[in-house]
Coordinates of C-alpha atoms in Angstrom, one line a residue:
Chain W
M204 CA 85.2 -17.4 -6.3
S205 CA 81.9 -15.4 -5.8
S206 CA 79.7 -14.6 -8.9
K207 CA 78.5 -11.3 -10.0
I208 CA 75.0 -10.7 -8.7
L209 CA 74.4 -7.1 -9.8
E210 CA 75.9 -4.9 -12.5
L211 CA 75.0 -1.3 -13.4
K212 CA 76.3 -0.3 -16.8
N213 CA 76.3 3.5 -17.7
V214 CA 73.1 4.0 -15.7
S215 CA 71.5 7.5 -15.7
K216 CA 68.2 8.6 -14.4
I217 CA 66.9 11.9 -15.8
Y218 CA 63.9 13.9 -14.6
G219 CA 63.3 16.7 -17.1
N220 CA 66.5 18.8 -16.9
L221 CA 67.7 17.0 -13.7
K222 CA 70.1 14.1 -13.8
A223 CA 69.4 12.2 -10.6
L224 CA 72.0 9.6 -11.6
A225 CA 74.7 10.2 -14.2
D226 CA 76.5 7.4 -15.9
I227 CA 76.8 5.0 -13.0
N228 CA 78.9 1.8 -13.3
L229 CA 78.9 -0.6 -10.5
S230 CA 79.2 -4.3 -9.9
V231 CA 78.3 -6.3 -6.8
N232 CA 79.4 -9.8 -6.2
S233 CA 77.3 -12.4 -4.4
G234 CA 78.0 -12.1 -0.6
D235 CA 79.2 -8.4 -0.8
W236 CA 78.2 -5.8 1.7
L237 CA 78.1 -2.5 0.0
S238 CA 77.1 0.8 1.5
I239 CA 76.0 3.8 -0.6
M240 CA 76.6 7.1 1.1
G241 CA 76.3 10.7 0.1
P242 CA 74.5 13.9 1.0
S243 CA 70.8 14.5 0.6
G244 CA 69.9 14.7 -3.1
S245 CA 73.0 12.9 -4.3
G246 CA 70.9 10.1 -5.9
K247 CA 71.2 7.4 -3.2
T248 CA 67.5 6.6 -3.1
T249 CA 67.1 6.8 -6.8
M250 CA 69.9 4.2 -7.1
I251 CA 68.4 1.9 -4.5
N252 CA 65.0 2.2 -6.2
I253 CA 66.5 1.1 -9.5
I254 CA 68.4 -1.8 -7.9
G255 CA 65.3 -2.7 -5.9
C256 CA 63.2 -2.9 -9.1
M257 CA 60.9 -0.1 -8.0
D258 CA 62.2 2.2 -10.7
T259 CA 63.9 1.9 -14.1
P260 CA 66.9 3.8 -15.5
S261 CA 66.5 6.4 -18.3
I262 CA 69.7 5.2 -19.9
G263 CA 71.9 2.2 -19.3
S264 CA 71.3 -1.3 -18.1
V265 CA 70.9 -3.1 -14.8
I266 CA 71.8 -6.8 -14.8
L267 CA 70.4 -8.6 -11.8
D268 CA 71.3 -12.2 -11.5
G269 CA 72.2 -12.3 -15.2
V270 CA 68.9 -10.6 -16.3
D271 CA 68.7 -7.1 -17.7
I272 CA 65.9 -5.6 -15.7
S273 CA 66.2 -2.0 -17.1
K274 CA 63.5 -2.5 -19.7
E275 CA 61.2 -4.8 -17.8
S276 CA 57.5 -4.0 -17.4
A277 CA 56.1 -2.9 -14.0
A278 CA 54.5 -6.3 -13.5
N279 CA 57.7 -8.2 -14.3
L280 CA 59.7 -5.9 -11.9
T281 CA 57.2 -6.7 -9.2
R282 CA 57.7 -10.4 -9.7
I283 CA 61.5 -10.0 -9.8
R284 CA 61.5 -7.9 -6.7
R285 CA 59.4 -10.5 -4.9
D286 CA 61.7 -13.3 -5.9
K287 CA 65.2 -11.7 -5.6
I288 CA 65.0 -8.6 -3.3
G289 CA 64.5 -8.2 0.4
L290 CA 63.7 -4.6 1.4
I291 CA 64.4 -2.8 4.7
F292 CA 63.0 0.7 5.2
Q293 CA 64.0 3.6 7.4
Q294 CA 60.4 3.9 8.7
F295 CA 60.0 0.1 9.1
H296 CA 56.6 0.1 7.3
L297 CA 55.1 -2.7 9.3
I298 CA 51.4 -3.3 8.8
S299 CA 49.8 -1.9 12.0
Y300 CA 47.0 -4.4 12.4
L301 CA 49.2 -7.5 12.0
T302 CA 51.4 -9.0 14.7
A303 CA 55.2 -9.3 14.2
V304 CA 54.9 -12.9 13.0
E305 CA 52.0 -12.0 10.7
N306 CA 54.0 -9.1 9.2
V307 CA 56.7 -11.6 8.3
M308 CA 54.2 -14.0 6.9
V309 CA 52.8 -11.3 4.6
A310 CA 56.1 -11.4 2.6
Q311 CA 55.7 -15.2 2.4
Y312 CA 52.1 -14.8 1.3
Y313 CA 53.0 -12.6 -1.6
H314 CA 56.0 -14.7 -2.5
S315 CA 54.7 -18.3 -2.3
M316 CA 53.0 -19.7 0.8
P317 CA 52.8 -18.5 4.4
D318 CA 54.5 -20.7 7.0
E319 CA 54.3 -19.7 10.6
E320 CA 57.1 -21.9 11.8
E321 CA 59.5 -20.4 9.3
A322 CA 58.4 -16.9 10.2
L323 CA 58.9 -17.6 13.9
E324 CA 62.4 -18.9 13.1
A325 CA 63.2 -15.7 11.2
L326 CA 62.1 -13.6 14.2
A327 CA 64.2 -15.8 16.5
K328 CA 67.2 -15.1 14.2
V329 CA 66.8 -11.4 14.9
G330 CA 66.2 -12.0 18.6
L331 CA 62.4 -11.4 18.6
A332 CA 61.1 -14.9 19.3
D333 CA 59.3 -13.7 22.5
R334 CA 57.7 -10.7 20.7
A335 CA 56.2 -12.6 17.8
N336 CA 52.6 -12.0 18.8
H337 CA 52.9 -8.3 19.5
L338 CA 51.5 -5.6 17.3
P339 CA 53.9 -3.0 15.9
A340 CA 52.6 -0.4 18.3
Q341 CA 53.7 -2.6 21.2
L342 CA 57.3 -2.9 19.8
S343 CA 60.1 -0.4 20.2
G344 CA 61.7 1.2 17.1
G345 CA 64.6 -1.2 17.2
E346 CA 62.3 -4.2 17.5
Q347 CA 60.2 -3.0 14.6
Q348 CA 63.3 -2.7 12.5
R349 CA 64.3 -6.2 13.4
V350 CA 60.8 -7.5 12.3
C351 CA 61.4 -5.6 9.1
I352 CA 64.8 -7.4 8.6
A353 CA 63.1 -10.8 9.4
R354 CA 60.5 -10.0 6.8
A355 CA 63.1 -9.0 4.2
L356 CA 65.0 -12.2 4.8
I357 CA 62.1 -14.7 4.9
N358 CA 62.1 -15.5 1.2
S359 CA 65.9 -15.9 1.1
P360 CA 66.4 -13.0 -1.3
Q361 CA 69.5 -12.7 -3.5
I362 CA 70.1 -9.1 -2.3
L363 CA 69.1 -7.4 1.0
L364 CA 68.5 -3.7 0.3
G365 CA 68.3 -1.2 3.1
D366 CA 67.3 2.4 2.7
E367 CA 68.6 4.2 5.8
P368 CA 67.8 1.1 8.0
T369 CA 69.2 2.8 11.1
G370 CA 68.0 6.3 10.3
N371 CA 65.2 6.1 12.9
L372 CA 67.1 4.2 15.6
D373 CA 69.0 5.2 18.7
E374 CA 72.6 4.2 19.1
Y375 CA 71.9 1.0 21.1
N376 CA 69.4 -0.3 18.5
E377 CA 71.6 0.8 15.7
G378 CA 74.4 -1.4 17.1
I379 CA 72.0 -4.4 17.3
V380 CA 70.9 -3.9 13.7
V381 CA 74.5 -3.5 12.4
D382 CA 75.4 -6.7 14.3
I383 CA 72.6 -8.5 12.5
F384 CA 73.9 -7.3 9.2
R385 CA 77.4 -8.4 10.2
K386 CA 76.1 -11.9 11.0
L387 CA 74.1 -12.0 7.7
H388 CA 77.2 -11.0 5.8
D389 CA 79.2 -13.7 7.4
E390 CA 76.4 -16.2 6.3
G391 CA 77.0 -15.0 2.7
V392 CA 74.0 -12.7 2.3
T393 CA 74.5 -9.9 -0.3
I394 CA 73.7 -6.6 1.4
I395 CA 73.4 -3.1 -0.1
I396 CA 72.6 -0.3 2.3
V397 CA 72.0 3.4 1.8
T398 CA 73.1 5.4 4.8
H399 CA 74.0 8.8 6.1
D400 CA 75.6 7.3 9.1
P401 CA 79.4 6.9 8.7
E402 CA 79.5 4.2 11.4
V403 CA 77.0 2.1 9.6
G404 CA 78.7 2.9 6.3
D405 CA 82.1 1.9 7.6
A406 CA 80.7 -1.4 8.8
A407 CA 80.3 -2.5 5.2
Q408 CA 82.9 -4.3 3.2
R409 CA 82.8 -1.7 0.4
K410 CA 81.3 1.7 0.1
I411 CA 80.6 4.2 -2.7
I412 CA 80.0 7.9 -2.2
L413 CA 77.6 9.7 -4.5
E414 CA 77.4 13.4 -5.2
H415 CA 75.1 15.0 -7.7
G416 CA 74.2 11.6 -9.1
R417 CA 77.9 10.6 -9.7
V418 CA 80.1 8.2 -7.9
I419 CA 82.9 10.3 -6.5
L420 CA 84.5 7.6 -4.4
Q421 CA 84.5 3.8 -4.6
S422 CA 86.5 2.1 -1.9
K423 CA 87.1 -1.2 -0.1
I424 CA 87.1 -0.7 3.7
Chain J
M1237 CA 49.8 -30.8 -0.7
V1238 CA 48.4 -28.3 -3.2
N1239 CA 45.2 -28.1 -1.2
K1240 CA 47.2 -27.5 2.0
R1241 CA 49.1 -24.7 0.2
R1242 CA 45.8 -23.2 -1.0
G1243 CA 44.3 -23.5 2.5
S1244 CA 47.3 -21.8 4.0
R1245 CA 47.1 -18.9 1.6
K1246 CA 43.3 -18.6 2.1
R1247 CA 43.8 -18.5 5.8
M1248 CA 46.4 -15.8 5.5
Y1249 CA 44.0 -13.8 3.2
M1250 CA 41.2 -14.2 5.7
K1251 CA 43.5 -13.2 8.5
M1252 CA 44.6 -10.0 6.7
V1253 CA 41.1 -9.0 5.7
S1254 CA 39.5 -9.7 9.1
S1255 CA 42.4 -8.3 11.1
S1256 CA 42.3 -5.1 9.0
L1257 CA 38.7 -4.6 10.1
I1258 CA 38.8 -6.0 13.6
R1259 CA 42.0 -4.3 14.8
R1260 CA 41.0 -1.0 13.2
A1261 CA 37.7 -1.1 15.1
S1262 CA 37.0 2.6 15.0
R1263 CA 37.2 2.6 11.2
L1264 CA 35.1 -0.5 11.1
I1265 CA 32.3 0.9 13.2
I1266 CA 32.0 4.0 11.0
A1267 CA 32.0 2.0 7.8
V1268 CA 29.6 -0.6 9.1
L1269 CA 27.4 2.1 10.5
A1270 CA 27.2 3.8 7.1
I1271 CA 26.3 0.6 5.4
A1272 CA 23.9 -0.6 8.2
I1273 CA 22.0 2.7 8.1
G1274 CA 21.5 2.3 4.3
A1275 CA 20.6 -1.3 4.7
T1276 CA 18.2 -0.6 7.5
I1277 CA 16.3 2.0 5.5
L1278 CA 16.5 -0.1 2.3
S1279 CA 15.3 -3.4 3.8
G1280 CA 12.7 -1.5 5.9
L1281 CA 11.3 0.2 2.8
V1282 CA 11.4 -3.0 0.7
T1283 CA 9.5 -4.7 3.5
I1284 CA 6.9 -1.9 3.5
Y1285 CA 6.9 -1.9 -0.3
Y1286 CA 5.8 -5.5 -0.4
D1287 CA 3.5 -5.2 2.5
I1288 CA 1.7 -2.0 1.4
P1289 CA -0.7 -3.6 -1.0
E1290 CA -1.8 -6.0 1.8
Q1291 CA -1.8 -3.3 4.5
L1292 CA -3.5 -0.7 2.4
G1293 CA -5.8 -3.2 0.7
R1294 CA -7.2 -4.2 4.1
E1295 CA -7.3 -0.5 5.1
F1296 CA -9.5 0.2 2.0
R1297 CA -11.7 -2.7 3.0
S1298 CA -13.0 -0.5 5.8
Y1299 CA -14.7 1.6 3.1
G1300 CA -17.1 -1.2 2.4
A1301 CA -17.6 -4.0 -0.1
N1302 CA -15.8 -3.9 -3.4
L1303 CA -17.5 -6.8 -5.0
I1304 CA -21.3 -7.2 -5.3
I1305 CA -22.7 -10.6 -6.3
L1306 CA -26.1 -10.8 -7.8
P1307 CA -28.1 -13.9 -8.9
R1308 CA -28.5 -14.3 -12.6
G1309 CA -32.1 -14.1 -13.7
E1310 CA -35.0 -14.4 -11.3
S1311 CA -33.5 -17.0 -9.0
K1312 CA -31.8 -16.3 -5.6
I1313 CA -28.5 -17.4 -4.3
T1314 CA -28.5 -20.6 -2.3
R1315 CA -26.1 -21.5 0.5
E1316 CA -24.4 -24.1 -1.7
V1317 CA -23.7 -21.5 -4.3
M1318 CA -22.4 -19.1 -1.7
N1319 CA -20.1 -21.8 -0.3
S1320 CA -18.8 -22.4 -3.9
L1321 CA -18.2 -18.7 -4.2
R1322 CA -16.2 -18.6 -0.9
S1323 CA -14.0 -21.5 -2.0
L1324 CA -13.4 -19.9 -5.4
I1325 CA -12.3 -16.6 -3.9
G1326 CA -10.3 -18.2 -1.1
T1327 CA -10.8 -17.5 2.5
G1328 CA -7.5 -15.7 2.9
K1329 CA -8.6 -13.0 0.5
I1330 CA -12.0 -12.5 2.1
V1331 CA -12.4 -9.7 4.7
G1332 CA -16.1 -10.1 4.8
M1333 CA -18.8 -11.9 2.8
T1334 CA -22.3 -10.7 3.6
P1335 CA -25.4 -12.2 2.1
Y1336 CA -28.6 -10.1 2.2
R1337 CA -32.2 -11.3 1.9
Y1338 CA -34.8 -8.6 1.6
Q1339 CA -38.2 -9.3 2.9
T1340 CA -41.2 -6.9 3.1
V1341 CA -42.8 -6.8 6.5
K1342 CA -45.4 -4.7 8.3
I1343 CA -45.0 -2.8 11.5
N1344 CA -48.1 -1.2 12.8
E1345 CA -49.6 -2.0 9.4
Q1346 CA -46.9 0.1 7.6
P1347 CA -44.6 -1.6 5.2
Y1348 CA -40.9 -1.9 5.9
I1349 CA -38.0 -4.0 4.6
I1350 CA -36.2 -6.4 6.8
A1351 CA -32.7 -7.4 5.6
G1352 CA -31.7 -10.8 6.7
T1353 CA -27.9 -11.0 6.9
D1354 CA -24.9 -12.6 8.6
L1355 CA -24.4 -9.8 11.1
S1356 CA -20.8 -10.8 12.1
Q1357 CA -19.8 -10.6 8.4
A1358 CA -21.8 -7.4 7.9
E1359 CA -19.7 -5.9 10.8
K1360 CA -16.5 -6.8 9.0
N1361 CA -17.8 -5.5 5.7
S1362 CA -19.1 -2.2 7.1
P1363 CA -16.9 -1.1 10.0
F1364 CA -17.9 2.5 9.1
W1365 CA -21.5 2.1 10.2
Y1366 CA -22.2 4.0 13.4
I1367 CA -24.2 1.8 15.8
E1368 CA -26.0 3.2 18.8
G1369 CA -26.3 0.3 21.2
E1370 CA -24.5 -2.8 19.8
W1371 CA -24.1 -5.0 16.8
G1372 CA -26.7 -7.9 17.1
N1373 CA -30.0 -9.3 16.2
V1374 CA -31.9 -7.0 15.5
M1375 CA -30.8 -3.6 14.5
I1376 CA -32.9 -0.9 12.9
G1377 CA -32.0 2.0 10.7
R1378 CA -32.0 5.6 12.1
E1379 CA -34.9 6.6 9.8
I1380 CA -37.1 3.7 11.1
A1381 CA -36.1 4.4 14.7
D1382 CA -37.2 8.1 14.3
T1383 CA -40.4 7.2 12.5
L1384 CA -41.5 4.5 15.0
N1385 CA -40.0 6.4 17.9
L1386 CA -37.9 3.3 18.9
R1387 CA -34.8 3.3 21.1
V1388 CA -32.3 0.7 22.0
G1389 CA -34.0 -1.9 24.2
D1390 CA -37.5 -1.1 22.9
T1391 CA -39.6 -3.9 21.3
F1392 CA -41.6 -3.9 18.1
T1393 CA -43.5 -6.5 16.2
V1394 CA -43.1 -7.4 12.6
Q1395 CA -45.7 -9.2 10.6
G1396 CA -45.7 -10.6 7.1
V1397 CA -46.6 -13.4 4.7
K1398 CA -44.6 -16.6 4.8
Y1399 CA -42.5 -17.6 1.7
G1400 CA -44.6 -18.9 -1.1
E1401 CA -48.0 -17.8 0.5
Q1402 CA -50.4 -15.2 -0.8
A1403 CA -51.1 -12.1 1.3
E1404 CA -54.7 -11.3 2.1
A1405 CA -55.3 -7.5 2.1
S1406 CA -57.1 -5.9 5.0
R1407 CA -60.7 -5.3 4.3
Q1408 CA -62.5 -2.2 5.2
D1409 CA -65.8 -3.9 5.7
L1410 CA -64.3 -6.1 8.4
S1411 CA -63.6 -5.1 12.0
A1412 CA -60.0 -4.6 13.2
E1413 CA -60.1 -7.8 15.3
E1414 CA -61.2 -9.7 12.2
N1415 CA -58.4 -8.3 10.1
Q1416 CA -56.0 -9.1 12.9
R1417 CA -57.3 -12.7 13.1
R1418 CA -56.8 -13.0 9.3
D1419 CA -53.2 -11.7 9.7
S1420 CA -52.4 -14.3 12.4
A1421 CA -53.6 -17.1 10.1
R1422 CA -51.3 -20.0 9.1
Q1423 CA -49.8 -18.3 6.0
N1424 CA -48.7 -15.3 8.0
F1425 CA -46.0 -14.7 10.5
A1426 CA -45.5 -12.3 13.4
R1427 CA -42.6 -11.8 15.7
K1428 CA -41.6 -9.4 18.4
F1429 CA -38.1 -8.1 18.3
T1430 CA -36.0 -6.1 20.7
V1431 CA -33.8 -3.3 19.3
K1432 CA -30.2 -4.1 19.9
G1433 CA -28.8 -1.3 17.9
I1434 CA -29.7 1.7 15.8
V1435 CA -27.7 2.0 12.5
T1436 CA -26.6 5.4 11.2
T1437 CA -24.7 5.5 7.9
G1438 CA -26.0 8.6 6.1
G1439 CA -27.2 6.2 3.4
A1440 CA -30.0 3.8 2.4
E1441 CA -29.2 1.5 5.2
E1442 CA -31.0 3.8 7.6
G1443 CA -34.3 2.7 6.1
F1444 CA -33.8 -1.1 6.8
I1445 CA -34.2 -3.5 9.7
F1446 CA -31.2 -5.8 10.0
A1447 CA -31.9 -9.3 11.4
D1448 CA -30.0 -12.6 11.4
I1449 CA -30.6 -14.3 8.0
D1450 CA -31.2 -17.7 9.6
E1451 CA -33.8 -16.4 11.9
L1452 CA -35.5 -14.5 9.1
D1453 CA -35.5 -17.8 7.0
K1454 CA -37.1 -19.6 9.9
L1455 CA -39.6 -16.8 10.4
I1456 CA -40.7 -16.8 6.8
G1457 CA -40.5 -20.6 6.6
D1458 CA -37.9 -20.9 3.9
T1459 CA -34.3 -22.1 3.4
F1460 CA -31.3 -19.8 2.7
R1461 CA -31.9 -17.7 -0.4
A1462 CA -29.9 -14.5 -0.7
D1463 CA -30.8 -11.6 -3.0
V1464 CA -27.3 -10.3 -3.0
I1465 CA -23.9 -11.0 -1.5
E1466 CA -21.6 -8.1 -0.7
C1467 CA -18.0 -9.1 -0.6
S1468 CA -15.0 -7.2 0.7
I1469 CA -11.9 -8.8 -1.0
V1470 CA -8.2 -8.0 -0.6
A1471 CA -7.5 -7.3 -4.3
D1472 CA -6.6 -4.5 -6.6
A1473 CA -8.6 -3.6 -9.7
D1474 CA -6.9 -6.1 -12.0
E1475 CA -7.2 -9.0 -9.5
L1476 CA -10.8 -8.1 -8.9
S1477 CA -11.5 -8.0 -12.6
A1478 CA -9.9 -11.4 -13.1
L1479 CA -11.9 -12.7 -10.1
C1480 CA -15.1 -11.5 -11.7
S1481 CA -14.3 -13.4 -14.9
R1482 CA -13.5 -16.6 -13.0
I1483 CA -16.8 -16.3 -11.0
E1484 CA -18.8 -15.8 -14.3
N1485 CA -17.1 -18.8 -15.9
E1486 CA -17.1 -21.2 -12.9
I1487 CA -20.4 -20.2 -11.2
P1488 CA -22.8 -19.2 -14.0
E1489 CA -25.7 -18.7 -11.6
L1490 CA -23.9 -15.5 -10.3
Q1491 CA -23.3 -12.1 -11.7
P1492 CA -20.3 -10.4 -10.1
R1493 CA -20.0 -6.6 -10.2
A1494 CA -16.8 -4.9 -9.0
V1495 CA -17.3 -1.6 -7.2
R1496 CA -15.0 0.4 -9.5
R1497 CA -15.0 3.7 -7.5
L1498 CA -13.4 1.9 -4.6
T1499 CA -10.9 -0.3 -6.4
Q1500 CA -9.8 2.5 -8.7
S1501 CA -9.1 4.8 -5.7
Q1502 CA -7.3 2.0 -4.0
D1503 CA -5.1 1.4 -7.0
I1504 CA -4.3 5.1 -7.5
V1505 CA -3.3 5.5 -3.8
L1506 CA -1.3 2.3 -3.9
G1507 CA 0.4 3.2 -7.1
K1508 CA 1.5 6.6 -5.7
L1509 CA 2.7 5.1 -2.5
K1510 CA 4.6 2.4 -4.2
A1511 CA 6.2 4.9 -6.5
L1512 CA 7.2 7.1 -3.5
V1513 CA 8.7 4.1 -1.7
L1514 CA 10.5 3.1 -4.9
I1515 CA 12.0 6.6 -5.4
V1516 CA 13.1 6.8 -1.7
T1517 CA 14.6 3.3 -2.0
V1518 CA 16.6 4.4 -5.1
V1519 CA 17.7 7.6 -3.4
V1520 CA 18.8 5.7 -0.3
L1521 CA 20.6 3.2 -2.5
I1522 CA 22.5 6.0 -4.2
I1523 CA 23.3 7.7 -0.9
T1524 CA 24.6 4.4 0.5
M1525 CA 26.8 3.9 -2.6
I1526 CA 28.2 7.4 -2.2
S1527 CA 28.8 6.8 1.5
V1528 CA 30.6 3.5 0.8
Y1529 CA 32.5 5.1 -2.1
T1530 CA 33.7 7.9 0.2
T1531 CA 34.5 5.5 3.0
M1532 CA 36.5 3.3 0.7
T1533 CA 38.3 6.3 -0.9
A1534 CA 39.3 7.5 2.5
M1535 CA 40.4 4.0 3.4
V1536 CA 42.6 3.6 0.4
A1537 CA 44.0 7.2 0.9
E1538 CA 44.9 6.6 4.5
R1539 CA 46.4 3.2 3.7
R1540 CA 48.6 4.3 0.9
R1541 CA 51.8 3.4 2.8
E1542 CA 50.4 -0.1 3.6
I1543 CA 49.4 -0.6 0.0
A1544 CA 52.7 0.7 -1.3
L1545 CA 54.5 -1.7 1.2
K1546 CA 52.5 -4.7 0.0
K1547 CA 53.4 -3.8 -3.6
A1548 CA 57.0 -3.3 -2.6
L1549 CA 56.9 -6.8 -1.0
G1550 CA 55.9 -8.1 -4.4
A1551 CA 52.0 -8.1 -4.3
E1552 CA 50.5 -7.7 -7.7
N1553 CA 47.7 -5.0 -8.1
K1554 CA 45.0 -7.7 -8.4
L1555 CA 46.1 -9.3 -5.1
V1556 CA 45.9 -5.9 -3.2
I1557 CA 42.6 -5.1 -4.9
S1558 CA 41.2 -8.5 -3.9
E1559 CA 42.2 -7.8 -0.3
L1560 CA 40.4 -4.4 -0.3
L1561 CA 37.4 -5.9 -2.0
G1562 CA 37.4 -8.7 0.6
E1563 CA 37.2 -6.0 3.3
G1564 CA 34.3 -4.5 1.3
V1565 CA 32.5 -7.8 1.2
L1566 CA 33.0 -8.2 4.9
L1567 CA 31.7 -4.7 5.6
G1568 CA 28.7 -5.4 3.3
L1569 CA 28.0 -8.6 5.1
L1570 CA 28.1 -7.0 8.6
G1571 CA 26.2 -3.9 7.6
G1572 CA 23.7 -5.9 5.6
T1573 CA 23.1 -8.3 8.4
A1574 CA 22.5 -5.5 10.9
G1575 CA 20.4 -3.7 8.4
V1576 CA 18.0 -6.7 7.8
F1577 CA 17.0 -6.8 11.5
L1578 CA 17.0 -3.1 12.1
G1579 CA 15.1 -2.6 8.9
F1580 CA 12.4 -5.1 10.0
E1581 CA 12.1 -3.2 13.3
F1582 CA 11.8 0.1 11.3
A1583 CA 9.1 -1.4 9.0
Q1584 CA 7.3 -2.9 12.0
R1585 CA 7.1 0.5 13.7
V1586 CA 6.0 2.3 10.5
S1587 CA 3.3 -0.4 9.9
L1588 CA 2.1 -0.2 13.5
N1589 CA 2.0 3.6 13.5
V1590 CA 0.5 4.1 10.0
F1591 CA -1.7 1.0 9.5
G1592 CA -2.1 -0.2 13.1
R1593 CA -1.1 -3.8 12.0
A1594 CA 2.0 -5.8 12.6
I1595 CA 3.9 -7.2 9.6
N1596 CA 5.4 -10.7 9.2
F1597 CA 9.2 -11.0 9.1
Q1598 CA 10.3 -12.0 5.6
W1599 CA 13.0 -14.6 6.0
S1600 CA 13.8 -14.4 2.3
L1601 CA 14.9 -10.8 2.9
I1602 CA 18.0 -11.9 4.9
P1603 CA 20.0 -13.4 2.0
V1604 CA 18.6 -10.9 -0.5
T1605 CA 19.5 -7.8 1.6
I1606 CA 22.9 -9.2 2.5
A1607 CA 23.6 -10.1 -1.1
V1608 CA 22.4 -6.7 -2.3
F1609 CA 24.6 -4.9 0.2
I1610 CA 27.6 -6.9 -0.5
A1611 CA 27.1 -6.1 -4.2
I1612 CA 26.5 -2.4 -3.4
T1613 CA 29.7 -2.3 -1.3
V1614 CA 31.8 -4.0 -3.9
L1615 CA 30.3 -1.9 -6.7
A1616 CA 30.9 1.3 -4.7
S1617 CA 34.4 0.1 -3.9
I1618 CA 35.5 -0.6 -7.4
I1619 CA 36.6 3.0 -8.3
P1620 CA 38.4 3.8 -5.0
V1621 CA 40.1 0.4 -4.9
H1622 CA 41.4 0.7 -8.5
K1623 CA 43.3 3.8 -7.2
V1624 CA 45.7 1.1 -5.8
M1625 CA 47.1 0.8 -9.3
E1626 CA 48.2 4.4 -9.2
I1627 CA 50.2 3.9 -5.9
H1628 CA 53.9 3.8 -6.7
P1629 CA 55.9 2.1 -3.8
A1630 CA 59.1 4.0 -4.6
I1631 CA 57.3 7.4 -4.2
V1632 CA 55.2 6.5 -1.2
L1633 CA 57.8 4.6 0.8
K1634 CA 60.8 6.9 0.3
G1635 CA 62.6 7.8 3.5
E1636 CA 62.6 11.2 5.2

């Protein structure tokens, strides 16, 4: 029986007159793979920012691993994000002057202590053992995204959050990344991914579709 | 174990800071260049600032003695007293120390004054004298040369009464030969000299004959006794005044007199020059700070995504700020180090061109300049680096 790792209760995010998210209720169990889909402006990124502790809701509560993070200070959210969340970005966001392994070690450095061996293992897990000492500019888009995944996984987060993780990849690399997610899901990693891509969305175990800040469809695949 | 963890974190910190600069070499060069130019001018000016009194002081010494020493009362200055004076002033401060002994002599039965002196010291004290011929024993003033129609290489005979003897006046009732015989008697002296040089100064010196003081002493049959000592000392008005007091207290046989006109002019020029250098230094310091501020502001602006990413990965503001300040320290270190050596080269060229003298490298300037430039870089970085706190990862990193 898997435990509840995340719960959103009546969450709304309001910017002036605009409701980016409206009364969202959602719960995610440990080991779930959830994809969040919807058209542009539907509130996907706002939702993932709130789950990823980079934003707070205007109304409602967000329970992450048993702790309500909706009223936490920015400093506490930084600490929680560091300890519990692994982030994957559409544009990879690797540090240009650090090698692949050093980019992974940066996440360790901010979390606890850098360990090159562990970082190399993480890169090996995403099939980049031989590219560890390359700078991001020397890597393809797919390779950069895999470094980004290794970095997100290095501190064993409770949730792996991806914001359009295949948005900048070709079909071949998209397949590699989805395969990695599949493997991670099999290992019991909780994955939440925002995507436009139906193929990526359908690879998940569950998906929700947002429109105008509301969940219009919640389904098990 | 704790030390190992700290060491590992420290290594990663150094790796990030150094890689950021080394692997972004074009940015590094521009930033270091900005700091190095400031450090060069600053360390150069500071070198000049501290060297100016010495340089200009020596330059002013070419205008003549700035300290006149007279004997107290009727006595004269002995060599022992002069040596005590030299020790009291300190040889490092003395550009020239010239004793003068004035002796009345006759040339062709006309009275003249011969000044016995240390000619090598006189040359140091009075480099502005124009000498036709060469410095040496003996030289005559232009006025005497014109009166006696003497040229360089000509000879002339001086006559006089030895020290402590009574002169016998020429008598009209005696023949010229008899008067000459009386002049050549034991109590008198006569000596033929060759003119080595003719002195033109536009001043009283043109009415004197200058001879080596030891030869004059021998000629008049006396030991060293100076009427006056002219000193050229590297010192400003205050130092000179303090020196006068020390001389009066420690060598009571002497009366020192500072030549105020010279020392005051020197102090005015020095004061103005130092003020000018100080103003330029402050201006350069401000310009360097503005330059570093602009560079760091641009650096933070162009690295917003990287900073946002670090914050998204869980870096606290203070950690990101410490990384950027670390880069600032490294920039200051590199720019400051380059500036010390380039600054010395700059000061050396200025000194050689303006004063015609080389300056000594101040080793103490290395740590001071580097420390100052690290401090300036860090200080100028504080405001731009604090903009890190305004960077919100969710806004900066959102997908497209």
